[in-house]
GROMACS .gro file of C-alpha atoms in nm:
model
  365
    1UNK     CA    1   7.398   4.671   4.990
    2UNK     CA    2   7.518   4.837   5.309
    3UNK     CA    3   7.236   4.867   5.563
    4UNK     CA    4   7.277   5.192   5.759
    5UNK     CA    5   7.553   5.436   5.665
    6UNK     CA    6   7.643   5.754   5.854
    7UNK     CA    7   7.849   5.957   5.609
    8UNK     CA    8   8.068   6.238   5.751
    9UNK     CA    9   7.805   6.371   5.991
   10UNK     CA   10   7.864   6.706   6.159
   11UNK     CA   11   7.645   6.876   6.419
   12UNK     CA   12   7.774   7.194   6.577
   13UNK     CA   13   7.640   7.388   6.873
   14UNK     CA   14   7.773   7.725   6.993
   15UNK     CA   15   8.128   7.673   7.110
   16UNK     CA   16   8.162   7.303   7.027
   17UNK     CA   17   8.106   7.026   6.772
   18UNK     CA   18   7.876   6.763   6.927
   19UNK     CA   19   7.928   6.533   6.626
   20UNK     CA   20   8.255   6.598   6.446
   21UNK     CA   21   8.270   6.420   6.110
   22UNK     CA   22   8.150   6.075   6.217
   23UNK     CA   23   8.134   5.804   5.952
   24UNK     CA   24   8.036   5.446   6.027
   25UNK     CA   25   7.839   5.155   5.883
   26UNK     CA   26   7.592   4.950   6.087
   27UNK     CA   27   7.501   4.602   5.964
   28UNK     CA   28   7.151   4.471   5.926
   29UNK     CA   29   7.028   4.272   6.225
   30UNK     CA   30   7.309   4.358   6.466
   31UNK     CA   31   7.304   4.520   6.808
   32UNK     CA   32   7.535   4.820   6.772
   33UNK     CA   33   7.620   5.032   7.075
   34UNK     CA   34   7.731   5.394   7.089
   35UNK     CA   35   7.938   5.414   7.407
   36UNK     CA   36   8.102   5.709   7.575
   37UNK     CA   37   8.088   5.957   7.861
   38UNK     CA   38   7.834   6.239   7.892
   39UNK     CA   39   7.887   6.503   7.627
   40UNK     CA   40   8.072   6.277   7.382
   41UNK     CA   41   7.801   6.312   7.113
   42UNK     CA   42   7.628   5.973   7.130
   43UNK     CA   43   7.273   6.102   7.195
   44UNK     CA   44   7.313   6.375   6.931
   45UNK     CA   45   7.418   6.105   6.684
   46UNK     CA   46   7.112   5.900   6.776
   47UNK     CA   47   6.887   6.203   6.719
   48UNK     CA   48   7.039   6.254   6.374
   49UNK     CA   49   6.955   5.893   6.284
   50UNK     CA   50   6.601   5.932   6.420
   51UNK     CA   51   6.536   6.259   6.237
   52UNK     CA   52   6.481   6.447   6.564
   53UNK     CA   53   6.772   6.676   6.473
   54UNK     CA   54   6.933   6.777   6.145
   55UNK     CA   55   7.307   6.760   6.067
   56UNK     CA   56   7.501   7.067   5.956
   57UNK     CA   57   7.673   6.843   5.702
   58UNK     CA   58   7.682   6.477   5.604
   59UNK     CA   59   7.422   6.213   5.522
   60UNK     CA   60   7.218   5.931   5.678
   61UNK     CA   61   7.161   5.645   5.431
   62UNK     CA   62   6.936   5.344   5.492
   63UNK     CA   63   6.958   5.070   5.228
   64UNK     CA   64   7.092   5.330   4.988
   65UNK     CA   65   6.809   5.578   5.046
   66UNK     CA   66   6.909   5.923   5.171
   67UNK     CA   67   6.705   5.995   5.486
   68UNK     CA   68   6.898   6.307   5.589
   69UNK     CA   69   6.616   6.554   5.528
   70UNK     CA   70   6.324   6.320   5.587
   71UNK     CA   71   6.116   6.405   5.896
   72UNK     CA   72   6.119   6.159   6.185
   73UNK     CA   73   5.765   6.027   6.126
   74UNK     CA   74   5.854   5.919   5.770
   75UNK     CA   75   6.161   5.717   5.869
   76UNK     CA   76   6.137   5.338   5.933
   77UNK     CA   77   6.294   5.408   6.273
   78UNK     CA   78   6.152   5.413   6.627
   79UNK     CA   79   6.309   5.534   6.951
   80UNK     CA   80   6.287   5.413   7.312
   81UNK     CA   81   6.372   5.682   7.566
   82UNK     CA   82   6.498   5.662   7.922
   83UNK     CA   83   6.181   5.818   8.065
   84UNK     CA   84   5.946   5.565   7.891
   85UNK     CA   85   5.721   5.840   7.739
   86UNK     CA   86   5.406   5.628   7.790
   87UNK     CA   87   5.058   5.783   7.772
   88UNK     CA   88   4.937   5.773   8.135
   89UNK     CA   89   4.566   5.782   8.042
   90UNK     CA   90   4.590   5.477   7.814
   91UNK     CA   91   4.615   5.112   7.909
   92UNK     CA   92   4.921   4.902   7.830
   93UNK     CA   93   4.745   4.752   7.527
   94UNK     CA   94   4.634   5.095   7.405
   95UNK     CA   95   4.988   5.233   7.442
   96UNK     CA   96   5.128   4.949   7.232
   97UNK     CA   97   4.848   4.979   6.975
   98UNK     CA   98   4.884   5.355   6.932
   99UNK     CA   99   5.116   5.346   6.630
  100UNK     CA  100   4.914   5.082   6.448
  101UNK     CA  101   4.589   5.269   6.502
  102UNK     CA  102   4.749   5.592   6.381
  103UNK     CA  103   4.853   5.404   6.066
  104UNK     CA  104   4.489   5.295   6.009
  105UNK     CA  105   4.538   4.922   6.068
  106UNK     CA  106   4.232   4.704   6.116
  107UNK     CA  107   4.114   4.605   6.462
  108UNK     CA  108   4.205   4.241   6.401
  109UNK     CA  109   4.562   4.333   6.298
  110UNK     CA  110   4.595   4.561   6.600
  111UNK     CA  111   4.465   4.295   6.839
  112UNK     CA  112   4.690   4.023   6.697
  113UNK     CA  113   5.000   4.247   6.695
  114UNK     CA  114   4.946   4.374   7.049
  115UNK     CA  115   4.899   4.019   7.180
  116UNK     CA  116   5.215   3.904   7.005
  117UNK     CA  117   5.422   4.193   7.144
  118UNK     CA  118   5.287   4.145   7.498
  119UNK     CA  119   5.396   3.783   7.479
  120UNK     CA  120   5.739   3.880   7.342
  121UNK     CA  121   5.810   4.122   7.627
  122UNK     CA  122   5.666   3.878   7.884
  123UNK     CA  123   5.372   4.094   7.987
  124UNK     CA  124   5.084   3.855   7.914
  125UNK     CA  125   4.782   3.961   8.117
  126UNK     CA  126   4.902   4.321   8.160
  127UNK     CA  127   4.706   4.469   7.867
  128UNK     CA  128   4.432   4.627   8.081
  129UNK     CA  129   4.670   4.788   8.332
  130UNK     CA  130   4.775   5.152   8.319
  131UNK     CA  131   5.136   5.278   8.340
  132UNK     CA  132   5.089   5.397   8.699
  133UNK     CA  133   5.031   5.035   8.803
  134UNK     CA  134   5.361   4.914   8.656
  135UNK     CA  135   5.716   4.893   8.789
  136UNK     CA  136   5.999   5.072   8.611
  137UNK     CA  137   6.109   4.756   8.434
  138UNK     CA  138   5.754   4.679   8.320
  139UNK     CA  139   5.712   5.034   8.186
  140UNK     CA  140   6.030   5.002   7.985
  141UNK     CA  141   5.916   4.674   7.836
  142UNK     CA  142   5.588   4.840   7.731
  143UNK     CA  143   5.785   5.123   7.571
  144UNK     CA  144   5.997   4.869   7.379
  145UNK     CA  145   5.686   4.679   7.266
  146UNK     CA  146   5.523   5.003   7.146
  147UNK     CA  147   5.838   5.092   6.950
  148UNK     CA  148   5.853   4.748   6.786
  149UNK     CA  149   5.485   4.703   6.699
  150UNK     CA  150   5.521   4.885   6.363
  151UNK     CA  151   5.817   4.660   6.274
  152UNK     CA  152   6.074   4.937   6.222
  153UNK     CA  153   6.393   4.857   6.037
  154UNK     CA  154   6.592   5.028   6.314
  155UNK     CA  155   6.518   5.054   6.687
  156UNK     CA  156   6.707   5.330   6.869
  157UNK     CA  157   6.747   5.285   7.246
  158UNK     CA  158   6.863   5.598   7.430
  159UNK     CA  159   6.997   5.483   7.770
  160UNK     CA  160   6.673   5.288   7.825
  161UNK     CA  161   6.785   5.118   8.148
  162UNK     CA  162   6.958   5.412   8.318
  163UNK     CA  163   6.673   5.472   8.565
  164UNK     CA  164   6.659   5.110   8.683
  165UNK     CA  165   6.851   4.939   8.963
  166UNK     CA  166   7.149   4.716   8.887
  167UNK     CA  167   6.982   4.374   8.914
  168UNK     CA  168   6.686   4.484   8.701
  169UNK     CA  169   6.921   4.632   8.439
  170UNK     CA  170   7.109   4.303   8.417
  171UNK     CA  171   6.783   4.109   8.384
  172UNK     CA  172   6.647   4.337   8.109
  173UNK     CA  173   6.974   4.321   7.917
  174UNK     CA  174   6.924   3.945   7.886
  175UNK     CA  175   6.564   4.001   7.780
  176UNK     CA  176   6.672   4.253   7.516
  177UNK     CA  177   6.915   3.998   7.366
  178UNK     CA  178   6.638   3.738   7.360
  179UNK     CA  179   6.388   3.985   7.211
  180UNK     CA  180   6.633   4.092   6.940
  181UNK     CA  181   6.659   3.732   6.820
  182UNK     CA  182   6.281   3.726   6.759
  183UNK     CA  183   6.251   4.040   6.543
  184UNK     CA  184   6.394   4.155   6.211
  185UNK     CA  185   6.515   4.486   6.351
  186UNK     CA  186   6.857   4.640   6.395
  187UNK     CA  187   6.915   4.776   6.747
  188UNK     CA  188   7.129   5.086   6.807
  189UNK     CA  189   7.192   5.123   7.178
  190UNK     CA  190   7.324   5.441   7.341
  191UNK     CA  191   7.486   5.407   7.683
  192UNK     CA  192   7.761   5.542   7.906
  193UNK     CA  193   7.772   5.206   8.088
  194UNK     CA  194   8.056   4.988   7.958
  195UNK     CA  195   7.905   4.675   8.116
  196UNK     CA  196   7.579   4.720   7.926
  197UNK     CA  197   7.759   4.774   7.596
  198UNK     CA  198   7.997   4.480   7.649
  199UNK     CA  199   7.726   4.231   7.744
  200UNK     CA  200   7.464   4.336   7.487
  201UNK     CA  201   7.643   4.438   7.168
  202UNK     CA  202   7.771   4.264   6.861
  203UNK     CA  203   7.986   4.573   6.792
  204UNK     CA  204   8.063   4.895   6.980
  205UNK     CA  205   8.166   5.244   6.871
  206UNK     CA  206   8.350   5.426   7.149
  207UNK     CA  207   8.298   5.803   7.118
  208UNK     CA  208   8.509   6.083   7.262
  209UNK     CA  209   8.463   6.458   7.204
  210UNK     CA  210   8.234   6.410   6.906
  211UNK     CA  211   8.458   6.160   6.726
  212UNK     CA  212   8.473   5.781   6.700
  213UNK     CA  213   8.780   5.655   6.886
  214UNK     CA  214   8.737   5.289   6.791
  215UNK     CA  215   8.485   5.044   6.646
  216UNK     CA  216   8.499   4.671   6.714
  217UNK     CA  217   8.354   4.372   6.891
  218UNK     CA  218   8.348   4.383   7.272
  219UNK     CA  219   8.653   4.155   7.283
  220UNK     CA  220   8.845   4.368   7.031
  221UNK     CA  221   8.766   4.688   7.220
  222UNK     CA  222   8.869   4.538   7.555
  223UNK     CA  223   9.176   4.338   7.453
  224UNK     CA  224   9.313   4.572   7.186
  225UNK     CA  225   9.221   4.935   7.259
  226UNK     CA  226   9.362   5.178   7.003
  227UNK     CA  227   9.397   5.478   7.235
  228UNK     CA  228   9.440   5.551   7.604
  229UNK     CA  229   9.088   5.699   7.613
  230UNK     CA  230   8.940   5.366   7.502
  231UNK     CA  231   9.154   5.166   7.746
  232UNK     CA  232   9.049   5.395   8.032
  233UNK     CA  233   8.679   5.387   7.949
  234UNK     CA  234   8.649   5.011   7.888
  235UNK     CA  235   8.737   4.819   8.204
  236UNK     CA  236   9.008   4.895   8.459
  237UNK     CA  237   9.368   4.955   8.362
  238UNK     CA  238   9.702   5.073   8.501
  239UNK     CA  239   9.867   5.360   8.313
  240UNK     CA  240  10.239   5.438   8.308
  241UNK     CA  241  10.396   5.752   8.155
  242UNK     CA  242  10.639   5.715   7.865
  243UNK     CA  243  10.928   5.950   7.784
  244UNK     CA  244  11.034   5.775   7.463
  245UNK     CA  245  10.963   5.459   7.266
  246UNK     CA  246  11.150   5.274   6.993
  247UNK     CA  247  11.164   4.949   6.797
  248UNK     CA  248  11.473   4.732   6.837
  249UNK     CA  249  11.518   4.407   6.643
  250UNK     CA  250  11.143   4.368   6.598
  251UNK     CA  251  11.063   4.434   6.965
  252UNK     CA  252  10.911   4.758   7.092
  253UNK     CA  253  11.048   4.916   7.407
  254UNK     CA  254  10.947   5.218   7.610
  255UNK     CA  255  11.128   5.425   7.872
  256UNK     CA  256  10.921   5.474   8.188
  257UNK     CA  257  11.043   5.711   8.461
  258UNK     CA  258  11.141   5.511   8.769
  259UNK     CA  259  11.108   5.173   8.598
  260UNK     CA  260  11.351   5.202   8.308
  261UNK     CA  261  11.301   5.012   7.983
  262UNK     CA  262  10.981   4.811   7.943
  263UNK     CA  263  10.900   4.568   7.663
  264UNK     CA  264  10.565   4.648   7.500
  265UNK     CA  265  10.336   4.541   7.220
  266UNK     CA  266  10.369   4.737   6.892
  267UNK     CA  267  10.170   5.063   6.896
  268UNK     CA  268   9.835   5.029   6.713
  269UNK     CA  269   9.901   5.341   6.502
  270UNK     CA  270  10.225   5.484   6.366
  271UNK     CA  271  10.137   5.854   6.397
  272UNK     CA  272  10.201   5.882   6.769
  273UNK     CA  273  10.118   6.199   6.955
  274UNK     CA  274  10.197   6.136   7.319
  275UNK     CA  275  10.229   5.791   7.474
  276UNK     CA  276  10.119   5.594   7.775
  277UNK     CA  277  10.150   5.228   7.866
  278UNK     CA  278   9.832   5.044   7.963
  279UNK     CA  279   9.838   4.716   8.158
  280UNK     CA  280   9.510   4.558   8.273
  281UNK     CA  281   9.525   4.456   8.643
  282UNK     CA  282   9.454   4.092   8.559
  283UNK     CA  283   9.750   4.091   8.319
  284UNK     CA  284   9.993   4.166   8.603
  285UNK     CA  285  10.153   3.875   8.787
  286UNK     CA  286  10.237   3.923   9.154
  287UNK     CA  287  10.485   3.724   9.360
  288UNK     CA  288  10.611   3.744   9.719
  289UNK     CA  289  10.956   3.626   9.608
  290UNK     CA  290  11.209   3.765   9.359
  291UNK     CA  291  11.256   3.570   9.034
  292UNK     CA  292  11.531   3.308   9.022
  293UNK     CA  293  11.633   3.422   8.673
  294UNK     CA  294  11.575   3.720   8.446
  295UNK     CA  295  11.218   3.671   8.311
  296UNK     CA  296  11.136   3.702   7.937
  297UNK     CA  297  10.884   3.981   8.000
  298UNK     CA  298  10.888   4.271   8.243
  299UNK     CA  299  10.959   4.250   8.617
  300UNK     CA  300  10.937   4.531   8.873
  301UNK     CA  301  10.993   4.548   9.245
  302UNK     CA  302  10.700   4.709   9.428
  303UNK     CA  303  10.584   4.799   9.779
  304UNK     CA  304  10.235   4.714   9.901
  305UNK     CA  305  10.036   5.021  10.009
  306UNK     CA  306   9.697   4.856  10.068
  307UNK     CA  307   9.496   4.536  10.019
  308UNK     CA  308   9.117   4.554   9.972
  309UNK     CA  309   8.890   4.250  10.005
  310UNK     CA  310   8.587   4.253   9.770
  311UNK     CA  311   8.437   3.913   9.852
  312UNK     CA  312   8.501   3.758   9.510
  313UNK     CA  313   8.864   3.871   9.507
  314UNK     CA  314   9.129   4.077   9.684
  315UNK     CA  315   9.278   4.379   9.511
  316UNK     CA  316   9.633   4.481   9.600
  317UNK     CA  317   9.750   4.843   9.566
  318UNK     CA  318  10.123   4.876   9.514
  319UNK     CA  319  10.382   5.141   9.432
  320UNK     CA  320  10.658   5.067   9.180
  321UNK     CA  321  10.909   5.328   9.070
  322UNK     CA  322  10.686   5.604   9.201
  323UNK     CA  323  10.377   5.474   9.015
  324UNK     CA  324  10.061   5.342   9.183
  325UNK     CA  325   9.927   5.015   9.035
  326UNK     CA  326   9.645   4.775   9.117
  327UNK     CA  327   9.668   4.398   9.079
  328UNK     CA  328   9.424   4.122   9.185
  329UNK     CA  329   9.567   3.852   9.406
  330UNK     CA  330   9.543   3.485   9.313
  331UNK     CA  331   9.288   3.298   9.526
  332UNK     CA  332   9.556   3.085   9.689
  333UNK     CA  333   9.777   3.382   9.781
  334UNK     CA  334   9.731   3.544  10.124
  335UNK     CA  335   9.710   3.922  10.125
  336UNK     CA  336  10.060   4.065  10.176
  337UNK     CA  337  10.117   4.300  10.467
  338UNK     CA  338  10.115   4.674  10.410
  339UNK     CA  339  10.472   4.789  10.347
  340UNK     CA  340  10.596   4.448  10.231
  341UNK     CA  341  10.790   4.403   9.906
  342UNK     CA  342  10.643   4.212   9.610
  343UNK     CA  343  10.744   4.158   9.246
  344UNK     CA  344  10.518   4.234   8.951
  345UNK     CA  345  10.549   4.085   8.604
  346UNK     CA  346  10.380   4.147   8.270
  347UNK     CA  347  10.411   3.998   7.923
  348UNK     CA  348  10.502   4.231   7.638
  349UNK     CA  349  10.183   4.135   7.449
  350UNK     CA  350   9.974   4.256   7.745
  351UNK     CA  351  10.176   4.577   7.793
  352UNK     CA  352  10.007   4.813   7.548
  353UNK     CA  353  10.179   5.121   7.405
  354UNK     CA  354   9.897   5.366   7.325
  355UNK     CA  355   9.829   5.715   7.206
  356UNK     CA  356   9.739   5.936   7.500
  357UNK     CA  357   9.581   6.277   7.547
  358UNK     CA  358   9.774   6.576   7.404
  359UNK     CA  359  10.089   6.646   7.600
  360UNK     CA  360  10.469   6.640   7.570
  361UNK     CA  361  10.554   6.419   7.273
  362UNK     CA  362  10.806   6.141   7.336
  363UNK     CA  363  11.053   6.059   7.061
  364UNK     CA  364  10.957   5.776   6.828
  365UNK     CA  365  11.205   5.691   6.551
   0.00000   0.00000   0.00000
């Protein structure tokens, strides 16, 4: 039986659809992230799963049971919020125990469960402290322990690390992965941070304007984006405009102003609206010397406009055919001088032909 099914969910607010017909299935025991920019609908979708908001249409099914009209407190779902939502007048142990005590559990069950959760979130010895005595990371771990103590089937995490500094976020992401392996709970993680989603998730749904743009593993989303919006939001990429695209003897080609014909990968969908080419910076080759022979992929002459040293690597900014591109330099290659000529190359498989935002439609046979 499918675990959690969101079936054609709609949620409209005046002037816009926050969730616009979203359907997806989340597997039992996975970490599933809802990723997208502010206003894309991810938090509204989370609230529909939690029962904190009601859809205008559609259903929420958990193990075949329709939860759509069930109130939040009757769902086997708990939520962790960005602002912790801890009771300041209670100790850490009392905060964690709150749900069990409200459910009428015995003192021995409460004591054993609280001790187990404190150990899981690595807060042994913190039970008598109050929230005001804790750091931000410690407060968030208490909030996660409190949400897990009732053993919910689904744990919803609404940007839980957004208020923390970078190093602490990275540390807690590792702890969340480790914690997930110890509990029989499905995690649904909402974030606008691509790094968090990529490092934490088994699968990701990328949202845009209330719709799901793409669902896949982190590698699938990064290596094979289905649209320009996904390519732009996940990692860095270079975009090139396309005036027309066609298939010729099994090979796709696109016409790019200033660069001419470029070999590309096949488009991921056949119903093409407008087109752009996406090439990840690391998939561009850079050379100080022109090729000795015509290469099997793409080759463009470019002029260096800037080189920026980042410590771990140097990023070169170039202009080719009137288009600005970025490409990392190999470690052994000295940074070229500003104004010097270089040659860029890309393989067709790494030159992605994608649907773009609405605009003038190129011709596709």
